[in-house]
PDB file of C-alpha atoms in Angstrom:
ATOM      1  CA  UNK A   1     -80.907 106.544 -73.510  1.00 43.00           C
ATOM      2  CA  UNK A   2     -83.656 107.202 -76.100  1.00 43.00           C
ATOM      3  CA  UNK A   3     -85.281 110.728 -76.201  1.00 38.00           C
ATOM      4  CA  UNK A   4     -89.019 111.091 -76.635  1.00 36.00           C
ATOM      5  CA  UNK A   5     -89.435 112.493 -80.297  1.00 36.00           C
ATOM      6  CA  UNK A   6     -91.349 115.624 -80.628  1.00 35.00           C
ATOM      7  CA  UNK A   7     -94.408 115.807 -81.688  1.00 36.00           C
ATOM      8  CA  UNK A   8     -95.472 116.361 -85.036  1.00 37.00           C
ATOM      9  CA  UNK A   9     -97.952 119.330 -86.265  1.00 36.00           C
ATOM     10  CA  UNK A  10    -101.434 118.221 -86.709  1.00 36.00           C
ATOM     11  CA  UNK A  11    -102.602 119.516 -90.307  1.00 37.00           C
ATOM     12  CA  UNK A  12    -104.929 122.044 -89.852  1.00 37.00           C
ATOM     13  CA  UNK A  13    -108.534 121.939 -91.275  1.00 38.00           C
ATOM     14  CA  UNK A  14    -111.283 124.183 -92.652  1.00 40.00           C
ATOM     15  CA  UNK A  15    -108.706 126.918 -93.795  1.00 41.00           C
ATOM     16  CA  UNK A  16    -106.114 127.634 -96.780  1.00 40.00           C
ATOM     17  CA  UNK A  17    -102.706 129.415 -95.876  1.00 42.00           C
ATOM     18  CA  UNK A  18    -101.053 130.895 -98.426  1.00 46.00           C
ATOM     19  CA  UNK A  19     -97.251 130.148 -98.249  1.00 43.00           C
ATOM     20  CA  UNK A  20     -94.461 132.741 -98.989  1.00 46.00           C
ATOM     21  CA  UNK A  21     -92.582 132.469-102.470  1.00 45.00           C
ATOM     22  CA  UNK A  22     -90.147 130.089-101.484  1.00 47.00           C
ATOM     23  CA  UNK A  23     -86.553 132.049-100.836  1.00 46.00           C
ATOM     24  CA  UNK A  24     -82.721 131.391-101.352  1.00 46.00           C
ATOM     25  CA  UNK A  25     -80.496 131.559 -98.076  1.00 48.00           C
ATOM     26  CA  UNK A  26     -78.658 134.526 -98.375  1.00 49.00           C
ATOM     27  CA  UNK A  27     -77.876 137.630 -96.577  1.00 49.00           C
ATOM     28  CA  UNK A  28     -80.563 139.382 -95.238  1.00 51.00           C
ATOM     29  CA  UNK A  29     -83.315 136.740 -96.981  1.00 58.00           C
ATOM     30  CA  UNK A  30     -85.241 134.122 -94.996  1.00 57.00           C
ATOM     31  CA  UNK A  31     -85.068 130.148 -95.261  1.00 60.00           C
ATOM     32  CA  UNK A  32     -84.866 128.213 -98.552  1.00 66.00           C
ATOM     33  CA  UNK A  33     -88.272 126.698 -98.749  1.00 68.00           C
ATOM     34  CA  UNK A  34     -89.315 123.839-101.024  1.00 78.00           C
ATOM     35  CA  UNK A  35     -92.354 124.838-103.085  1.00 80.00           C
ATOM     36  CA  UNK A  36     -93.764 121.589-103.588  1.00 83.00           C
ATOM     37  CA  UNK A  37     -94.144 121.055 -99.496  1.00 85.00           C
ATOM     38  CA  UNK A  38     -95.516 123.700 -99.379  1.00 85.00           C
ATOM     39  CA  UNK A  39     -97.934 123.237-102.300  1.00 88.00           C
ATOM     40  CA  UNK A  40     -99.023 119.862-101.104  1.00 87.00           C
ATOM     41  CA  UNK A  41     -99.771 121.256 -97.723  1.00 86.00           C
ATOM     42  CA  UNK A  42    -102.122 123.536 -99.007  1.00 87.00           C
ATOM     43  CA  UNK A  43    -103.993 120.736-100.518  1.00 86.00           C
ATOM     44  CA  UNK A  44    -103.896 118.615 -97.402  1.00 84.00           C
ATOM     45  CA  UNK A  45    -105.350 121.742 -95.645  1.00 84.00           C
ATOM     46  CA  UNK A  46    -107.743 122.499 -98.301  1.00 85.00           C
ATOM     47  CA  UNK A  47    -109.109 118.744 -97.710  1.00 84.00           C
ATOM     48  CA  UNK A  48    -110.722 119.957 -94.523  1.00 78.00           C
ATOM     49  CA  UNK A  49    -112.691 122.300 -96.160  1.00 77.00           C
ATOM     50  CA  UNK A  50    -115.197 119.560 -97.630  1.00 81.00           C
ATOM     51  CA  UNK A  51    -116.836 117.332 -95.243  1.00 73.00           C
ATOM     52  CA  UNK A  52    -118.236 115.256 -98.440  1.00 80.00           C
ATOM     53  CA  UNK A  53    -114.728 115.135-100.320  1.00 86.00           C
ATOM     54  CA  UNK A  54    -113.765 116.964-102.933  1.00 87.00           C
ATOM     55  CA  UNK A  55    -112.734 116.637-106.666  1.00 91.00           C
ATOM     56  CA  UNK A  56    -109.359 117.479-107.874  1.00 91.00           C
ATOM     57  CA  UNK A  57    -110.508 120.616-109.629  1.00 90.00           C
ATOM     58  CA  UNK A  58    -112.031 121.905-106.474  1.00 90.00           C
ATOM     59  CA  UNK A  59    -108.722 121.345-104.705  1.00 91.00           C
ATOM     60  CA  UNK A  60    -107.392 122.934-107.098  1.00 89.00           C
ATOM     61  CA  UNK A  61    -109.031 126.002-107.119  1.00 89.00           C
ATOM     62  CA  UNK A  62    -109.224 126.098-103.328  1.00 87.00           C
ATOM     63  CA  UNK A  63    -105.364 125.797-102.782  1.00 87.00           C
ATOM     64  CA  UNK A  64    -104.837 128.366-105.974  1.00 88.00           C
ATOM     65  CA  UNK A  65    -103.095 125.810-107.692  1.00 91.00           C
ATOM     66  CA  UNK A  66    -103.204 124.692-111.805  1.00 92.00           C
ATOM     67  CA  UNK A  67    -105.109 121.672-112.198  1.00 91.00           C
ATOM     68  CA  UNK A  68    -101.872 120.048-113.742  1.00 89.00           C
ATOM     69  CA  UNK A  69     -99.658 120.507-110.588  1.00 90.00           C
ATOM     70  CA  UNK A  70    -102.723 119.538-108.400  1.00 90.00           C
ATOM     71  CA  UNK A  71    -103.273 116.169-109.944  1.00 88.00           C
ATOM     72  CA  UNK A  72     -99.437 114.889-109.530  1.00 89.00           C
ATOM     73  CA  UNK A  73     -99.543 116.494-106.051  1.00 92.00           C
ATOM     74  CA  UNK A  74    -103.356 114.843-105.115  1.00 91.00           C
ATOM     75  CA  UNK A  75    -101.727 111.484-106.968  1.00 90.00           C
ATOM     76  CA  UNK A  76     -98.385 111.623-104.566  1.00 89.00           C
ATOM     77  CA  UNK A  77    -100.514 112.345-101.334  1.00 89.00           C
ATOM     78  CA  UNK A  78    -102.625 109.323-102.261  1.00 89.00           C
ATOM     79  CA  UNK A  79     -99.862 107.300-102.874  1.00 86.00           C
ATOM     80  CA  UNK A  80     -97.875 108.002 -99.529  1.00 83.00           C
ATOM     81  CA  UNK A  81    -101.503 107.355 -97.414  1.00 85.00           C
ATOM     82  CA  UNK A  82    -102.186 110.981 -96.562  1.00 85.00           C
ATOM     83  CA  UNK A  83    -105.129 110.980 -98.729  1.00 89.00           C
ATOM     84  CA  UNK A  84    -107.484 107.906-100.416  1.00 87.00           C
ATOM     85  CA  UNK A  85    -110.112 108.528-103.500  1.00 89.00           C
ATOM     86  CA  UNK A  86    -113.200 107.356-103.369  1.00 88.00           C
ATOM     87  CA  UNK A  87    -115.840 107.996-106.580  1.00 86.00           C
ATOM     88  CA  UNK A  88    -113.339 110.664-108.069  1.00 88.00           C
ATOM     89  CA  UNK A  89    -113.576 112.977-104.584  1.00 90.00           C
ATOM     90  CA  UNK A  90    -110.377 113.282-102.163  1.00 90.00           C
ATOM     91  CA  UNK A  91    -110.417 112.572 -98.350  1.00 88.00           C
ATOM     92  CA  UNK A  92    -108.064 112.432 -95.978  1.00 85.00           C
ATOM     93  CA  UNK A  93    -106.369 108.709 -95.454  1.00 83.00           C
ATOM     94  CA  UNK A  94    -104.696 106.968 -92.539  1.00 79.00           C
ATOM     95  CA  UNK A  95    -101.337 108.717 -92.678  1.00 74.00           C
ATOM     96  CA  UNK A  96    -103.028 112.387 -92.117  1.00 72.00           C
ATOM     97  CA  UNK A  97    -104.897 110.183 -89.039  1.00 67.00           C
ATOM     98  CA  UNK A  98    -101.692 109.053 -87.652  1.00 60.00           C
ATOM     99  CA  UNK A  99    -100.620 112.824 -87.462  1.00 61.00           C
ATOM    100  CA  UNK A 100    -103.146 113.345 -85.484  1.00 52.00           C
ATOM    101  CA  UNK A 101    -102.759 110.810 -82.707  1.00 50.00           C
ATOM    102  CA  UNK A 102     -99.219 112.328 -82.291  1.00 44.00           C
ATOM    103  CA  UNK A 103    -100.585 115.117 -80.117  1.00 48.00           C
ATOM    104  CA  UNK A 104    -102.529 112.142 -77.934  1.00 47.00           C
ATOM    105  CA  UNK A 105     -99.223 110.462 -77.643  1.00 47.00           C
ATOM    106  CA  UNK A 106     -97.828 113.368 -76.849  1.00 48.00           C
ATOM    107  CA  UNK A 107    -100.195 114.276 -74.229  1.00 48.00           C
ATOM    108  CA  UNK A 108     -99.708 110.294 -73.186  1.00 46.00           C
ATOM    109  CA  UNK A 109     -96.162 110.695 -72.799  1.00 52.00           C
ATOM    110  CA  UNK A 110     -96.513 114.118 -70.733  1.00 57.00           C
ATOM    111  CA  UNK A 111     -98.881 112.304 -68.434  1.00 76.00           C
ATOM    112  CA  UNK A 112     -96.390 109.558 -68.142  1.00 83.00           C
ATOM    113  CA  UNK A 113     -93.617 111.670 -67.009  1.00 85.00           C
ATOM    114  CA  UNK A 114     -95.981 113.311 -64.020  1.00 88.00           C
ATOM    115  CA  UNK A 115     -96.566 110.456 -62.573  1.00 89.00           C
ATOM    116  CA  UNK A 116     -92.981 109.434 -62.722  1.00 92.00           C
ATOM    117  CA  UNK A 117     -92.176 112.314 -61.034  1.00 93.00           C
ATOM    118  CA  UNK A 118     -95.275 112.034 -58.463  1.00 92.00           C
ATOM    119  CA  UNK A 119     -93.496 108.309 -57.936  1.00 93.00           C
ATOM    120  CA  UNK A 120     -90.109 110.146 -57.257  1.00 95.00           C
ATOM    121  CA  UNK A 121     -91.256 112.317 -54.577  1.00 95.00           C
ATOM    122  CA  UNK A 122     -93.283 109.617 -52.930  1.00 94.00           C
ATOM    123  CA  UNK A 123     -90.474 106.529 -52.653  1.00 96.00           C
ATOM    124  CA  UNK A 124     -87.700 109.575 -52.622  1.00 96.00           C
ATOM    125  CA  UNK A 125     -85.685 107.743 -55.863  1.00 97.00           C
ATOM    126  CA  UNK A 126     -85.351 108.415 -59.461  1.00 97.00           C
ATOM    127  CA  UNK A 127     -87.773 106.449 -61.129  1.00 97.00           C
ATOM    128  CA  UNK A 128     -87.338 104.955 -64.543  1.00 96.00           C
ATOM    129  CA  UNK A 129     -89.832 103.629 -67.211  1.00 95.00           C
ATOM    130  CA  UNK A 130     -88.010 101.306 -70.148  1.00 94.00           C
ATOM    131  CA  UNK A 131     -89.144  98.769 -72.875  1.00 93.00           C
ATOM    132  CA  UNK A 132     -87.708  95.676 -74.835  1.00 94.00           C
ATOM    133  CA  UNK A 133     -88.822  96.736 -78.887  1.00 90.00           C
ATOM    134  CA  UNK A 134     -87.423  95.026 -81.306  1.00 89.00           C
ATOM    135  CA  UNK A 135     -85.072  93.069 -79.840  1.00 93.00           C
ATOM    136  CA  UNK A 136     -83.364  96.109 -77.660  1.00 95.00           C
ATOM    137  CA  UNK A 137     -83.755  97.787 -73.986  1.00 95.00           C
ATOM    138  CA  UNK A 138     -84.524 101.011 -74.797  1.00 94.00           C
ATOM    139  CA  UNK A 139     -84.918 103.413 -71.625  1.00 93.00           C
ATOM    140  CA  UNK A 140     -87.677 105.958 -72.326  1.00 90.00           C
ATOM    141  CA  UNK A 141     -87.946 108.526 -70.152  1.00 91.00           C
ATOM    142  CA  UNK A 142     -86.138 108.962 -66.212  1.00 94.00           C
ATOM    143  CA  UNK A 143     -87.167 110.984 -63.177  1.00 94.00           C
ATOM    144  CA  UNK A 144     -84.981 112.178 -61.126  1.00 93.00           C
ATOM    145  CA  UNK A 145     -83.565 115.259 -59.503  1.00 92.00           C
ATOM    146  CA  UNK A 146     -80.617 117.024 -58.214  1.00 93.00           C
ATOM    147  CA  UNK A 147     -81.216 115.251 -54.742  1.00 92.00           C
ATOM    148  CA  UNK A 148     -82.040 112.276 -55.789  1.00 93.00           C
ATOM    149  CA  UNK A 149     -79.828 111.070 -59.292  1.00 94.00           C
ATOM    150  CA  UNK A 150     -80.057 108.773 -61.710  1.00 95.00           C
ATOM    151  CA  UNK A 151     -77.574 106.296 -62.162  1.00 94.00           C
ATOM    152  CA  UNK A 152     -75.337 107.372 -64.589  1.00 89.00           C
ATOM    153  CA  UNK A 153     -75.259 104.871 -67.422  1.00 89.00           C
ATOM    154  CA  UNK A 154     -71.566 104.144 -67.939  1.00 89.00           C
ATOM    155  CA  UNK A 155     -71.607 101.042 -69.759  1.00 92.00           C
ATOM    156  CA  UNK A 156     -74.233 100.041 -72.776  1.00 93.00           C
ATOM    157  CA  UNK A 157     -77.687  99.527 -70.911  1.00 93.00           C
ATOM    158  CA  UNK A 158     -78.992  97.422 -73.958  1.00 92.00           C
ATOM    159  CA  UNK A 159     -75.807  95.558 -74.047  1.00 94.00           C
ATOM    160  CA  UNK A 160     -75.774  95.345 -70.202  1.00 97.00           C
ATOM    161  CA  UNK A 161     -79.224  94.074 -69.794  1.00 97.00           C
ATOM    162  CA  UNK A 162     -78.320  90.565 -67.816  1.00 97.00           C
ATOM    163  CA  UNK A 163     -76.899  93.035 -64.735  1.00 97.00           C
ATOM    164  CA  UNK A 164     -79.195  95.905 -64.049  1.00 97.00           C
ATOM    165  CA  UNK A 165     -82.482  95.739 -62.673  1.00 97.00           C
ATOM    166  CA  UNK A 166     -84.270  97.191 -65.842  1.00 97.00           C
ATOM    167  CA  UNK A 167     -82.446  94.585 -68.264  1.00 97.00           C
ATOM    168  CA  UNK A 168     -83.444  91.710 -65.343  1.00 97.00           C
ATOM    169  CA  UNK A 169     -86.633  92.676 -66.011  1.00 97.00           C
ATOM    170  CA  UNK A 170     -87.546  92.892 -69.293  1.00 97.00           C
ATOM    171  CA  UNK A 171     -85.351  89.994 -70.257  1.00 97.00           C
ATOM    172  CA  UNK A 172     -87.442  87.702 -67.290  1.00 96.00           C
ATOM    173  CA  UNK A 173     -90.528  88.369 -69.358  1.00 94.00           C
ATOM    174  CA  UNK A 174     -89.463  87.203 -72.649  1.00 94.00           C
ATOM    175  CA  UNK A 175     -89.685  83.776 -74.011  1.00 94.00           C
ATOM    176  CA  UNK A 176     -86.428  81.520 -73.313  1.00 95.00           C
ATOM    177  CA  UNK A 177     -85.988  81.244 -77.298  1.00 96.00           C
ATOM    178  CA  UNK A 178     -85.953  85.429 -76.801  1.00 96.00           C
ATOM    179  CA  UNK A 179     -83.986  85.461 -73.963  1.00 97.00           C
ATOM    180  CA  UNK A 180     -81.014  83.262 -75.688  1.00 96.00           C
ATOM    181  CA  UNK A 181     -81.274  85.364 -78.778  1.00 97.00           C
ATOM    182  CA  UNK A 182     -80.734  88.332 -76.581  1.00 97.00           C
ATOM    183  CA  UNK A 183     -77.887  87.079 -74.709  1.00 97.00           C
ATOM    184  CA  UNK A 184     -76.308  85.773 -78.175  1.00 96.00           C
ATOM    185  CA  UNK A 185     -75.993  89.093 -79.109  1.00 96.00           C
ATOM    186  CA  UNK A 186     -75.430  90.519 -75.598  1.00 97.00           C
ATOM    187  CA  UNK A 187     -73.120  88.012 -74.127  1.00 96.00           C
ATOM    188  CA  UNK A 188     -72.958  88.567 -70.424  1.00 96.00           C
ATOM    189  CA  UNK A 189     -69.939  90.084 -69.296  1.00 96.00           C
ATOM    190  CA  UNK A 190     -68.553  91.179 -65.021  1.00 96.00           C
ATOM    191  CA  UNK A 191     -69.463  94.542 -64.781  1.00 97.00           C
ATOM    192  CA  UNK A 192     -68.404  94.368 -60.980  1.00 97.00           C
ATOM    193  CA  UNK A 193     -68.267  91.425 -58.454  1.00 96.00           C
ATOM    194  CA  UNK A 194     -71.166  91.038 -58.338  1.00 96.00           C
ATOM    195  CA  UNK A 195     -72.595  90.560 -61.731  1.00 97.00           C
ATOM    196  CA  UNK A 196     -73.935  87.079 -62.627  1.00 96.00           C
ATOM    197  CA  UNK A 197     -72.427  86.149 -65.226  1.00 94.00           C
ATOM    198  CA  UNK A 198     -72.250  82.975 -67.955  1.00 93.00           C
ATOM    199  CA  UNK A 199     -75.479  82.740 -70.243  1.00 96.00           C
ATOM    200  CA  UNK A 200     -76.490  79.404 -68.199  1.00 96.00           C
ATOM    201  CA  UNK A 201     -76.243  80.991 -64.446  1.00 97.00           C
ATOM    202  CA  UNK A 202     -77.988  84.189 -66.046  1.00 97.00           C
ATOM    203  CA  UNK A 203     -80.808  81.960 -67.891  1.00 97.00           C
ATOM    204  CA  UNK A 204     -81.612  80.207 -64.768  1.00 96.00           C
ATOM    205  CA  UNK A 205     -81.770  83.406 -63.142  1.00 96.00           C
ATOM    206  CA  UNK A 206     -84.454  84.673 -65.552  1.00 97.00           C
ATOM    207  CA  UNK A 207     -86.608  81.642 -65.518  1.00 96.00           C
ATOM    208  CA  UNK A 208     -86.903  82.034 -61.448  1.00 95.00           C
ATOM    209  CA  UNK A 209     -88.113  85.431 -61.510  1.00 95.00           C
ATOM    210  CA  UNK A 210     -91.713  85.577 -60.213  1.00 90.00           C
ATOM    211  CA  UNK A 211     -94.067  87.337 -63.077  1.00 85.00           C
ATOM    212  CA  UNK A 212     -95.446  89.681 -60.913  1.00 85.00           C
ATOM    213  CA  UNK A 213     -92.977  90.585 -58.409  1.00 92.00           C
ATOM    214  CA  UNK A 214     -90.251  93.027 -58.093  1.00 95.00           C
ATOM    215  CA  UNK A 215     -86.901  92.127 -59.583  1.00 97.00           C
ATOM    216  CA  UNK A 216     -83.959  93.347 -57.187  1.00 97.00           C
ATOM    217  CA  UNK A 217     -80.080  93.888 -57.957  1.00 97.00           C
ATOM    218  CA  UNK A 218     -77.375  95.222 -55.554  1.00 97.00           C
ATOM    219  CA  UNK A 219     -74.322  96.486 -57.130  1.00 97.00           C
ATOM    220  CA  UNK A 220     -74.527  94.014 -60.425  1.00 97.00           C
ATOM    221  CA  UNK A 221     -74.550  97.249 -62.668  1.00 97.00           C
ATOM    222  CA  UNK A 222     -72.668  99.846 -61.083  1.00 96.00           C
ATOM    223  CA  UNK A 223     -70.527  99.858 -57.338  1.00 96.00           C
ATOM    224  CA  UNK A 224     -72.768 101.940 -54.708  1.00 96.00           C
ATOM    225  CA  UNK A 225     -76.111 102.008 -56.220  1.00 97.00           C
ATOM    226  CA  UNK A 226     -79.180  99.291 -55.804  1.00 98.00           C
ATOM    227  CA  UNK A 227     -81.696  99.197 -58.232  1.00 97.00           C
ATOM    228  CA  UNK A 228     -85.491  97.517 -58.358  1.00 98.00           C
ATOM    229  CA  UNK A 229     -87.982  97.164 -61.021  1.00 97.00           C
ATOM    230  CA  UNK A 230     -91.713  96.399 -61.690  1.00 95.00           C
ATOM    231  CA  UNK A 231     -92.789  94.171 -64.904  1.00 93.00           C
ATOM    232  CA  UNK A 232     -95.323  95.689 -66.692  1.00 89.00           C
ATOM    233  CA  UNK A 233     -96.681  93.303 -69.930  1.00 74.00           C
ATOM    234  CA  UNK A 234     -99.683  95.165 -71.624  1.00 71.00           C
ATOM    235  CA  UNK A 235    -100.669  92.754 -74.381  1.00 70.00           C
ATOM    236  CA  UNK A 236     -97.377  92.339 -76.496  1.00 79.00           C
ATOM    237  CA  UNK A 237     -96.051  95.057 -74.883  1.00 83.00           C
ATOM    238  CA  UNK A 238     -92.795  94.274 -72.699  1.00 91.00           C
ATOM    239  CA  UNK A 239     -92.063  96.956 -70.124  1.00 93.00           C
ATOM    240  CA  UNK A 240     -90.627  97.927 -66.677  1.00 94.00           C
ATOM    241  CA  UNK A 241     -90.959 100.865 -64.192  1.00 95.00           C
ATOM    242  CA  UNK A 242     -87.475 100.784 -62.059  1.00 97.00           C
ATOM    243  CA  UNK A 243     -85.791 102.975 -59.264  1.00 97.00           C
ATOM    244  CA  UNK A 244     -82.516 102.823 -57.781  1.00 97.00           C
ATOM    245  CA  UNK A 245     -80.835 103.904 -54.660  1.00 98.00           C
ATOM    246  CA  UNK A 246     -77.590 104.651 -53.008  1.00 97.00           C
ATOM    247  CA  UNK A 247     -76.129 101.988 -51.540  1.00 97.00           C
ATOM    248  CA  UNK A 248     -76.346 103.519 -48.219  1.00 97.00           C
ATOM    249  CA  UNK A 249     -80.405 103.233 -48.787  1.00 97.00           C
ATOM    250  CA  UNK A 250     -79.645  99.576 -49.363  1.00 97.00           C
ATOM    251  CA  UNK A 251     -81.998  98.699 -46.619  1.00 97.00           C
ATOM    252  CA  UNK A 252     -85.304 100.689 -47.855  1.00 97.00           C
ATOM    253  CA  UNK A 253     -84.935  98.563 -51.202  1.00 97.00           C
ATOM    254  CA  UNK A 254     -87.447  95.659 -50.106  1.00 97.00           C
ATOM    255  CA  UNK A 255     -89.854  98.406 -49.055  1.00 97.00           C
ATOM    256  CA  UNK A 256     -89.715 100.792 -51.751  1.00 97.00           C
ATOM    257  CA  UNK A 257     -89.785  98.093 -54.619  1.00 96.00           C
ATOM    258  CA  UNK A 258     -93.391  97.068 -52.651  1.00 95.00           C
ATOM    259  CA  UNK A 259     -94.509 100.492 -52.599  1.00 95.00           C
ATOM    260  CA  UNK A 260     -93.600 101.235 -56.234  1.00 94.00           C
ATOM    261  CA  UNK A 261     -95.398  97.747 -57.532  1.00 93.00           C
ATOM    262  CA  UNK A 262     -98.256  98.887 -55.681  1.00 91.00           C
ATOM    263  CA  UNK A 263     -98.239 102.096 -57.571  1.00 88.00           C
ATOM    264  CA  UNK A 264     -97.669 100.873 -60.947  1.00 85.00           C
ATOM    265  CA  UNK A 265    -100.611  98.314 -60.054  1.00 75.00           C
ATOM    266  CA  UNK A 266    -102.626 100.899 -59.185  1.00 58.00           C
ATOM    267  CA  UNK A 267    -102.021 103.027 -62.651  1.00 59.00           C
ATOM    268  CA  UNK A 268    -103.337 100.745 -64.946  1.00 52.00           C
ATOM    269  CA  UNK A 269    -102.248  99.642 -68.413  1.00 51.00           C
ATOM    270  CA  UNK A 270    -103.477 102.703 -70.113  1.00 50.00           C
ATOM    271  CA  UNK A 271     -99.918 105.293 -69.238  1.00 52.00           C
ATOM    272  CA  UNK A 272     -97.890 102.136 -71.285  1.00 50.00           C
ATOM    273  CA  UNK A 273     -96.991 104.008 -74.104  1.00 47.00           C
TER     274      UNK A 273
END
């Protein structure tokens, strides 16, 4: 399943660090540090320090750097989108903004994963939010607990799509033209007895699934576990919020998939990451 990357650091503003002399790994030594990271970071930084820009020699001479290495740093930084020039003065470009929205999407992503688990305790279930990007099922992020498991994902979910709930999903809100392309590369295969199998019985199983309604499979994916999920289509954006039960719950499935569209209705397009 894919992991939620880490954040990265947002570059700081209005202040200069001075960086260690860079060291060789060794006994008793710290890290081996690259010098020209660190030097360009100290120009990023020093950036922030002038709200009207500022020239190359006053970069310079803020991040206590010769003009020489300056201008091939300041030239590389502009190059790569972290800075742009704009009547000979240096300001921060799109690539230094991107940065920063990594702490809102990491702040999205926490505030995702709460209400997964507020969705867990209230329909008693794991819960599980998942995507199709470019051209792939890619499971984001699960909630569950020691009580109440996840399925355990022994064979390839992205290769498996046409049997679990999740895959059901996703695939029933694609195009047919994207649906066959899937499948092309994703044959179906019998997972267990009851997996539908055969790209014609699985693409007329796609085409009937309602666009707003719950898509349910018993046992297609794995023996003892039923599964449900919610489409969610934000824009582009293809995406599903799932659960699954024992097998023994088999009978709360109708009314839990209800309660968990409900939910998801209720959230709003704005937790889609």
């Amino acid at each position: 399943m894919d992991q939620i990357a880490e954040p990265s650091r947002t570059v700081r503003t209005g202040r200069v660090a001075r960086s260690p002399t860079p060291t060789s790994p060794g006994k008793g030594r710290g890290p081996t540090l690259i010098g020209s990271v660190q030097r360009a970071l100290r120009l990023l930084e020093a950036v922030g320090g002038f709200r009207q820009g500022a020239t190359a020699k006053q970069l310079a001479r803020a991040a206590g750097l010769p003009l020489g290495t300056a201008y091939h740093l300041l030239r590389t930084l502009t190059h790569e989108g972290y800075l742009r020039r704009s009547d000979g003065r240096f300001f921060y470009g799109e690539s230094v903004n991107g940065i920063g929205r990594a702490d809102d999407r990491q702040s999205d992503r926490h505030d995702l994963r709460t209400r997964m688990q507020r969705l867990r305790d209230e329909l008693g279930a794991p819960v599980y939010f998942a995507l199709y990007r470019d051209g792939e099922i890619h499971v984001v992020d699960v909630a569950d607990d020691p009580g109440r498991p996840a399925v355990q994902p022994w064979a390839d979910l992205r290769a498996t799509g046409h049997a679990h709930a999740i895959g059901q999903c996703l695939l029933g809100q694609l195009s047919e033209e994207e649906r066959r392309d899937h499948l092309a590369r994703h044959p179906p295969v019998g997972l267990t007895p009851s997996t539908v199998t055969g790209e014609a019985a699985v693409l007329r199983r796609l085409a009937s699934l309602r666009p707003t309604m719950p898509v349910l499979e018993r046992q297609e994916y794995a023996l003892g576990t039923v599964c449900a999920a919610v489409p969610i289509t934000v824009g582009p954006m293809v995406a599903t919020m799932a659960l699954s039960l024992p097998v023994e719950q088999a009978d709360r499935l109708t009314v839990v998939a209800g309660q968990l569209r409900r939910s998801v209705g209720a959230m709003g397009p704005s937790f889609v990451l």
